[in-house]
CSV table of C-alpha atoms in Angstrom, one decimal:
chain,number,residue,atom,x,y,z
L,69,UNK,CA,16.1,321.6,265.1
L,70,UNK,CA,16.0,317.8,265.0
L,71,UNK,CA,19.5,316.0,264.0
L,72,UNK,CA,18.5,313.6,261.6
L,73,UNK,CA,20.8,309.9,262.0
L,74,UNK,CA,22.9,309.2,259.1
L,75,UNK,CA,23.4,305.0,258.5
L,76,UNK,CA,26.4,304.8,256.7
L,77,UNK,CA,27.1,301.9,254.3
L,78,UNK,CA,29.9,300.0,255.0
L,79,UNK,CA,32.9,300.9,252.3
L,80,UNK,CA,34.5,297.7,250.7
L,81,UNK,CA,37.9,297.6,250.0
L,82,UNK,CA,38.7,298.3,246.0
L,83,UNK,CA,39.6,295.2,244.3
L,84,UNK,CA,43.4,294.6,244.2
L,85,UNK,CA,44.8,294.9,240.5
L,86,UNK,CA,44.6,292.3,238.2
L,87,UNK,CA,47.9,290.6,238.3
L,88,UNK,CA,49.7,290.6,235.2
L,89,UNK,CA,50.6,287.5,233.7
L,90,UNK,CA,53.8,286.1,234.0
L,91,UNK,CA,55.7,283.8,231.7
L,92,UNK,CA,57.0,280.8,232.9
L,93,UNK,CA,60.7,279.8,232.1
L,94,UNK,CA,61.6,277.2,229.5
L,95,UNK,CA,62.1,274.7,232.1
L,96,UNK,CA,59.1,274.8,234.1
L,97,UNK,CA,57.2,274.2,230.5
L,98,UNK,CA,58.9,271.5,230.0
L,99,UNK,CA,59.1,270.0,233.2
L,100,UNK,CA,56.0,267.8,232.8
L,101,UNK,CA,57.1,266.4,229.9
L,102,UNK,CA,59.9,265.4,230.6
L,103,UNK,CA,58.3,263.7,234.2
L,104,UNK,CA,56.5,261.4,231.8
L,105,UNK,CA,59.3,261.3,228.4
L,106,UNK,CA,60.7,257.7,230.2
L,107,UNK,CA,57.8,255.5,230.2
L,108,UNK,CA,57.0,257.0,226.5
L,109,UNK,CA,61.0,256.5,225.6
L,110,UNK,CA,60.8,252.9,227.5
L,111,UNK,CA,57.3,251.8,225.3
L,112,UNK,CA,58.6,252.8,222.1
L,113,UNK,CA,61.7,251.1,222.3
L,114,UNK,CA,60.5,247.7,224.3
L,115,UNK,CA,56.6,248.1,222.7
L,116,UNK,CA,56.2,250.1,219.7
L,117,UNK,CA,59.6,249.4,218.0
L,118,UNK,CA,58.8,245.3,218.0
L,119,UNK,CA,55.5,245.6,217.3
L,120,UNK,CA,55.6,247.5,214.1
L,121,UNK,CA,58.9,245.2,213.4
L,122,UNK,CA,56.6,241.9,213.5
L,123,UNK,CA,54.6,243.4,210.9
L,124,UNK,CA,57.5,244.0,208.8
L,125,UNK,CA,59.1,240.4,209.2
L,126,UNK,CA,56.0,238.6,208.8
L,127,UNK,CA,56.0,240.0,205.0
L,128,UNK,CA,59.8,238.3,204.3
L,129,UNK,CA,61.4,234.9,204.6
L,130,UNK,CA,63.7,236.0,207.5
L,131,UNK,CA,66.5,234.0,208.6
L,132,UNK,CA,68.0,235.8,211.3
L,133,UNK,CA,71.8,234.8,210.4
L,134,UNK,CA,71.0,234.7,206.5
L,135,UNK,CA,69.5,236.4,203.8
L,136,UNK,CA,66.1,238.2,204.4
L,137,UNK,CA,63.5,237.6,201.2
L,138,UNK,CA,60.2,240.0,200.4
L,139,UNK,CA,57.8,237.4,199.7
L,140,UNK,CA,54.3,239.7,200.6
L,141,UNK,CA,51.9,237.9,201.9
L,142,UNK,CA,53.0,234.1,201.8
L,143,UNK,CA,53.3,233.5,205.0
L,144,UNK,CA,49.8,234.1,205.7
L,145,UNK,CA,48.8,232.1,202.7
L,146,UNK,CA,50.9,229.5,204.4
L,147,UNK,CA,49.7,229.9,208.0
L,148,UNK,CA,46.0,229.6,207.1
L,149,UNK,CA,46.4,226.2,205.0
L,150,UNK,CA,48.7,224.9,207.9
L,151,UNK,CA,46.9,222.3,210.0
L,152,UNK,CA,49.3,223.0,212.9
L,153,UNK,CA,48.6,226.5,213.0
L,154,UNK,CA,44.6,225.5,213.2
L,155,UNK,CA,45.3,222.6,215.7
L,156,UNK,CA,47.3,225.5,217.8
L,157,UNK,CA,44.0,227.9,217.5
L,158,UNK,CA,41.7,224.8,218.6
L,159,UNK,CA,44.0,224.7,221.7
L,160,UNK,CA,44.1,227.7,222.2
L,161,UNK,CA,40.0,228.3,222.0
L,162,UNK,CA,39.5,225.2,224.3
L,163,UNK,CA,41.8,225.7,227.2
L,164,UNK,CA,40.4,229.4,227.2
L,165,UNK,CA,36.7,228.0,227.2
L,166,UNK,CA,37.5,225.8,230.0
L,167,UNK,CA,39.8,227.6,232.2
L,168,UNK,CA,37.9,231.6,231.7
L,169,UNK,CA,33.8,230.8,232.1
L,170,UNK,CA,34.5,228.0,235.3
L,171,UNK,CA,37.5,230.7,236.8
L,172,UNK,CA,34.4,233.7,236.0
L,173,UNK,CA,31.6,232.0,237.7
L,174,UNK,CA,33.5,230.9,240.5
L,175,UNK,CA,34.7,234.3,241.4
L,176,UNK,CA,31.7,235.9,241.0
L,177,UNK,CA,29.6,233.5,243.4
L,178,UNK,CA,32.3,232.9,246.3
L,179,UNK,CA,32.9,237.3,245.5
L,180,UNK,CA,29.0,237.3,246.7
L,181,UNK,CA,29.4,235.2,249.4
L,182,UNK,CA,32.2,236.2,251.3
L,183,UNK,CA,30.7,240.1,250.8
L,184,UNK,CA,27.3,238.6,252.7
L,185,UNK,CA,28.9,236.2,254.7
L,186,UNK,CA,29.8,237.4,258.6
L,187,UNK,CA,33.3,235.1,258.9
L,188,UNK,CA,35.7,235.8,261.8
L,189,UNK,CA,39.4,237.0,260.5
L,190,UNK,CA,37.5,237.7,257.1
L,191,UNK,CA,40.3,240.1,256.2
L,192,UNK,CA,42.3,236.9,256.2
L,193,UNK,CA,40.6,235.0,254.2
L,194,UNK,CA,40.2,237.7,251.5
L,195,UNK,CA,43.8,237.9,251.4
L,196,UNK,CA,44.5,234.5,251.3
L,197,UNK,CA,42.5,234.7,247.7
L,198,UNK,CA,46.2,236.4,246.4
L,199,UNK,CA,48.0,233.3,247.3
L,200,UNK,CA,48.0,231.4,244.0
L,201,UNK,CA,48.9,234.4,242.5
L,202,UNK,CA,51.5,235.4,244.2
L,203,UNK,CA,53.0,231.4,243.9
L,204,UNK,CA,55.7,230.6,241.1
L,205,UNK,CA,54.2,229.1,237.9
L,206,UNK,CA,56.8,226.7,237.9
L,207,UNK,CA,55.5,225.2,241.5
L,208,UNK,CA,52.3,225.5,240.4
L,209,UNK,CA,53.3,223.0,237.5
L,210,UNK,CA,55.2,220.7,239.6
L,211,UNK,CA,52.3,220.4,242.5
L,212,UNK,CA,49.5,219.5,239.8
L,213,UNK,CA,51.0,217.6,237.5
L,214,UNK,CA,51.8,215.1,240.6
L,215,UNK,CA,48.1,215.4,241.4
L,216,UNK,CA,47.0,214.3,237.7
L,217,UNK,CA,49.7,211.5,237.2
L,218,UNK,CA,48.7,208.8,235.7
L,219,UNK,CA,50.5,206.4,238.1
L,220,UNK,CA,50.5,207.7,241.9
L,221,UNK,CA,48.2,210.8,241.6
L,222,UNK,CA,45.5,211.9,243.9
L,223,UNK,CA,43.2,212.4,241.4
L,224,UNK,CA,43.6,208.9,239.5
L,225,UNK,CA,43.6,207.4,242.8
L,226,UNK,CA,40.1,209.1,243.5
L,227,UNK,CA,38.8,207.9,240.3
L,228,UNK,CA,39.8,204.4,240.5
L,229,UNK,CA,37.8,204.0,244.2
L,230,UNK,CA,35.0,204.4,242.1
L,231,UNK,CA,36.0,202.1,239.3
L,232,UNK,CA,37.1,204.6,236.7
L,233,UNK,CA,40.5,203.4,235.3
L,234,UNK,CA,43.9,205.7,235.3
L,235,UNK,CA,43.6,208.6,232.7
L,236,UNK,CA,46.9,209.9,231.4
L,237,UNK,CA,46.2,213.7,231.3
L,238,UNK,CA,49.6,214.9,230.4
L,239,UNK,CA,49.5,212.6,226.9
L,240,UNK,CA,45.8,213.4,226.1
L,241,UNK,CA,43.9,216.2,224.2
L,242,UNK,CA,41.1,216.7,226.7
L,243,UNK,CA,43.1,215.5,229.7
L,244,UNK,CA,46.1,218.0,228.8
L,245,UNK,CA,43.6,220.7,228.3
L,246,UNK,CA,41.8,219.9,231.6
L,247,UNK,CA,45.2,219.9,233.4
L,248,UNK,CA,45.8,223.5,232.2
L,249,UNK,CA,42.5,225.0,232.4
L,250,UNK,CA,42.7,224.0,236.3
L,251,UNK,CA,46.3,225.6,237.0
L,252,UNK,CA,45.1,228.6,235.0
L,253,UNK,CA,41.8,228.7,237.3
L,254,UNK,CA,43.8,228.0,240.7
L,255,UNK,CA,46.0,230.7,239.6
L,256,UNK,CA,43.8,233.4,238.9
L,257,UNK,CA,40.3,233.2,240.4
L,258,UNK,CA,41.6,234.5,243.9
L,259,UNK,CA,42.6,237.6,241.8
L,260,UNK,CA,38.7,238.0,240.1
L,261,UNK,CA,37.3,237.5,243.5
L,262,UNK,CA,38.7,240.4,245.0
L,263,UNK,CA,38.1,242.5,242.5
L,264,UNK,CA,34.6,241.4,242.1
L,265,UNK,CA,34.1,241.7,246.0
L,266,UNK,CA,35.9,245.5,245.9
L,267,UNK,CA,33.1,246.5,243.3
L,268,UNK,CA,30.3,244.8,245.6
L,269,UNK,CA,31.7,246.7,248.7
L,270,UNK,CA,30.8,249.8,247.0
L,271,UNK,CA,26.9,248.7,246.5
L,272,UNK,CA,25.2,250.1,249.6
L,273,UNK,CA,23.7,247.1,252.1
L,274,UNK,CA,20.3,249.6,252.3
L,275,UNK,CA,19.4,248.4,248.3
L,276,UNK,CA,19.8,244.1,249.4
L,277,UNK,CA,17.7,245.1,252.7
L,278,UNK,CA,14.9,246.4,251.0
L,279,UNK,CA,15.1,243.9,248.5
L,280,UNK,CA,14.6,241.2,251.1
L,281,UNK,CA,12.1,243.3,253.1
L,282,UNK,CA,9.9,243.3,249.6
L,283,UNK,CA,10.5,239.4,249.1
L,284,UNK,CA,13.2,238.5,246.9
L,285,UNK,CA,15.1,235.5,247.5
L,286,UNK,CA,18.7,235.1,247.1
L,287,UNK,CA,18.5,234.3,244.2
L,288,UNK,CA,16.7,237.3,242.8
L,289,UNK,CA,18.6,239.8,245.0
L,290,UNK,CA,21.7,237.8,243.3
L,291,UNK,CA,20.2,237.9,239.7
L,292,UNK,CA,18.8,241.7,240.3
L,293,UNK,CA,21.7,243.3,241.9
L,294,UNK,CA,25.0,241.7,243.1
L,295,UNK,CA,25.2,241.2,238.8
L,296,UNK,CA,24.1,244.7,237.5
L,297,UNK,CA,26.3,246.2,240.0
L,298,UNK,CA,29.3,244.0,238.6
L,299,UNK,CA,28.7,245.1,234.9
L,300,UNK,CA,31.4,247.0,234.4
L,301,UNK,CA,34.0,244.9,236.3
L,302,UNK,CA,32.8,241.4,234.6
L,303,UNK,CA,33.4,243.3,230.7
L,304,UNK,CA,36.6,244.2,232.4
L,305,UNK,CA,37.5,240.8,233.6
L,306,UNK,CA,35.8,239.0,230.7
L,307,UNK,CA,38.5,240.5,228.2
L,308,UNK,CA,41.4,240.6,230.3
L,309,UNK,CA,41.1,237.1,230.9
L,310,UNK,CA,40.4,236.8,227.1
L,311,UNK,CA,43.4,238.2,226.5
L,312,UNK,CA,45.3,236.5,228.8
L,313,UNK,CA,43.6,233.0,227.5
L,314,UNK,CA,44.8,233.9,223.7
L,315,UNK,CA,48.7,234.1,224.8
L,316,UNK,CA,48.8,231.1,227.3
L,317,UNK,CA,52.6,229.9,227.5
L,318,UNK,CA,54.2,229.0,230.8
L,319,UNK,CA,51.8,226.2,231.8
L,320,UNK,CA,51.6,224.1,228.5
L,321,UNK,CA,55.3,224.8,227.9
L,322,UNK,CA,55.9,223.2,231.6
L,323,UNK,CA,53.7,220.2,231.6
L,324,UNK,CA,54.7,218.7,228.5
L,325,UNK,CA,57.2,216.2,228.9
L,326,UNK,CA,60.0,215.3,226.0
L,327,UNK,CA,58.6,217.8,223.4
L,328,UNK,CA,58.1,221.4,225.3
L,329,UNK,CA,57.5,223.3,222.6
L,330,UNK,CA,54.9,221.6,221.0
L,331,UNK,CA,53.3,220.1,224.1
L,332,UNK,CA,53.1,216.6,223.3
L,333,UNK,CA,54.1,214.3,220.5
L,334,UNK,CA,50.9,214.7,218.7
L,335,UNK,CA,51.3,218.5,219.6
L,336,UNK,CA,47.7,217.6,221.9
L,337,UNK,CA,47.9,221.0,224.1
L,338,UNK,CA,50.1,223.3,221.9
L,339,UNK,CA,48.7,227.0,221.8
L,340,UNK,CA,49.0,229.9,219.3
L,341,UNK,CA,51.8,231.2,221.4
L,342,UNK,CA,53.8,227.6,221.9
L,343,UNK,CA,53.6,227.5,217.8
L,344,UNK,CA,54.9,230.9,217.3
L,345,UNK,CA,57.4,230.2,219.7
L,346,UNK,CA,58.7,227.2,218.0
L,347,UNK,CA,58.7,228.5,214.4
L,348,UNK,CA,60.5,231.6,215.5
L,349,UNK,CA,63.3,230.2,217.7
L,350,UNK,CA,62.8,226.4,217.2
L,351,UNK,CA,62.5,226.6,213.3
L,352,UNK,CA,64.2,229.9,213.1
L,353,UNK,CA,61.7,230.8,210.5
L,354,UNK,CA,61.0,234.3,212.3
L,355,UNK,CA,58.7,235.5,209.3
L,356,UNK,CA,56.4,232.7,209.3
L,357,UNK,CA,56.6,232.9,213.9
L,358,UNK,CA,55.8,236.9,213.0
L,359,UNK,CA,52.6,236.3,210.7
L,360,UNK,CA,51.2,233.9,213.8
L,361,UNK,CA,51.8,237.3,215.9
L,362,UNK,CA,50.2,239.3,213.5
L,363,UNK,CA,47.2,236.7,213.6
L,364,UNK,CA,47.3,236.6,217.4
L,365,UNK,CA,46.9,240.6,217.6
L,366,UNK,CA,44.4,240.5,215.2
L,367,UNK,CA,42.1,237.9,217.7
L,368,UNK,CA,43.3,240.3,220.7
L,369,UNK,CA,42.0,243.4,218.6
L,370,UNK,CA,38.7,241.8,218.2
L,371,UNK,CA,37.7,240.8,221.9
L,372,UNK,CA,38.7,244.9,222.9
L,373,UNK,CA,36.3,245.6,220.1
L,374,UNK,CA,33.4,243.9,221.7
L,375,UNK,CA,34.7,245.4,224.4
L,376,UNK,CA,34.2,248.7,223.2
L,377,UNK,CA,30.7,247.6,222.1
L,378,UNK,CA,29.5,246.1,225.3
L,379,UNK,CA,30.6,249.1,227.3
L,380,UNK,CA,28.9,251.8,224.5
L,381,UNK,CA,26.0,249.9,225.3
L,382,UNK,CA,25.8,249.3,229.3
L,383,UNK,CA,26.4,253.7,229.5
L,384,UNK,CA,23.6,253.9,226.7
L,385,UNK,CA,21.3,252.0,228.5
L,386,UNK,CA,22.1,253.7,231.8
């Protein structure tokens, strides 16, 4: 009689039971809620509360220690027939113009170069890019508007070796908007540049390598990549600095001299935020300074619109 081997299969161990569900306590439900309730409870009573309130007050004549007057929509009427208000937006639109494209450009180029370049202690020199902003506005005031005196500064004295005669920045409309557009570009283009160089970090050296190896020039390899790559982080920089251009304050307020709040006797560098400033707690007209604020949203609402568009359309084209 042959014995006939037998392979058994191994036996896997039966599934453990299904674990029934268990309930969690009231608490533990609620505990991520609350974890987040203070920044909501903070925003609604420092963000949401006064900026539904400006709406409100921009629809009555408010005087904030007498009576408060429904009049609709005639402070509107009144803001767009007031010349100030359209001299403030002219300011406003120029010192942005001048300060955000030259501050964008700048970044972006010395963001390509110091991602190319091989510098020793390069860490330190891309830190040193967070210097201005790191350095009180008020310094930052002082410093240049000794360099763009009319009498004994640096930059006068540069023009006049080359027979250009003393130009009083602080007192003229182009001068005064110069002036600021170059504090606000000192001030923040360190700030672009890193962030432009962290994107480029993240575009591998392989894709510029074979670009050269096939024959484009710097230029090209600038045009064709370092740019593309930066898509994203220019529509992001573009409208921040948008943003920021549209409420400029600190520098016009501190290079005016006898007349802060409207930068100038012939108001030559007030912005949108300098005139709601001064019709609120200058004029103490705080529904008239609230329907500028309502206007001001409005302009801030419209650049994160194109916003919105531009990005729809870089991740459709992708």
């Amino acid at each position: 009689m042959t014995a006939v081997a037998v392979t058994l299969a191994p036996v896997r161990p039966a599934p453990p039971p299904p674990v029934p569900r268990t309930y969690r306590g009231l608490g533990e439900r609620l505990a991520p809620y609350a974890y987040i309730a203070p920044f909501f409870a903070i925003f609604a009573v420092f963000g949401l509360f006064p900026f539904a309130f400006t709406f409100y007050v921009a629809l009555f004549d408010w005087n904030p220690i007498g009576d408060q007057v429904f009049i609709g929509v005639d402070n509107f009427t009144r803001m767009f027939g007031d010349p100030r208000f359209w001299n403030a937006a002219g300011n406003t639109v120029s010192i942005w113009a001048l300060s955000t494209i030259p501050q964008l450009l700048l970044a972006l180029v010395l963001a390509h170069v110091l991602n190319h370049a091989r510098l020793r202690f390069a860490l330190f020199f891309r830190m040193s890019m967070l210097v201005p902003y790191v350095t009180s506005v008020a310094a930052t005031a002082i410093v240049f508007v000794q360099l763009f005196d009319r009498d004994y500064g640096l930059l006068n004295w540069l023009l006049g070796l080359v027979g250009v005669q003393p130009i009083d920045f602080v007192q003229s409309t182009w001068g005064s908007h110069v002036l600021i557009a170059t504090m606000v570009i000192w001030r923040w283009f360190g700030y672009t540049t890193l962030l432009y160089l962290a994107s480029l970090q993240a575009v591998p050296r392989a894709i510029y390598e074979a670009a050269a190896i096939d024959g484009a020039g710097a230029w090209q390899r600038f045009r064709h990549i370092t740019v593309p790559s930066l898509r994203p982080v220019i529509i992001f920089t573009v409208v921040t600095s948008t943003i920021g251009g549209l409420q400029i304050f600190t520098e016009p307020l501190l290079i005016a001299t006898g007349a802060p709040l409207t930068c100038g006797a012939v108001r030559q560098c007030q912005t949108l935020t300098l005139f709601l400033y001064e019709q609120g707690f200058g004029q103490f007209e705080f529904g008239y300074g609230s329907a500028v604020g309502v206007a001001l949203f409005v302009m801030v609402v419209a650049i994160a619109a194109v916003n919105y568009l531009l990005s729809s359309r870089i991740r459709a084209d992708r």
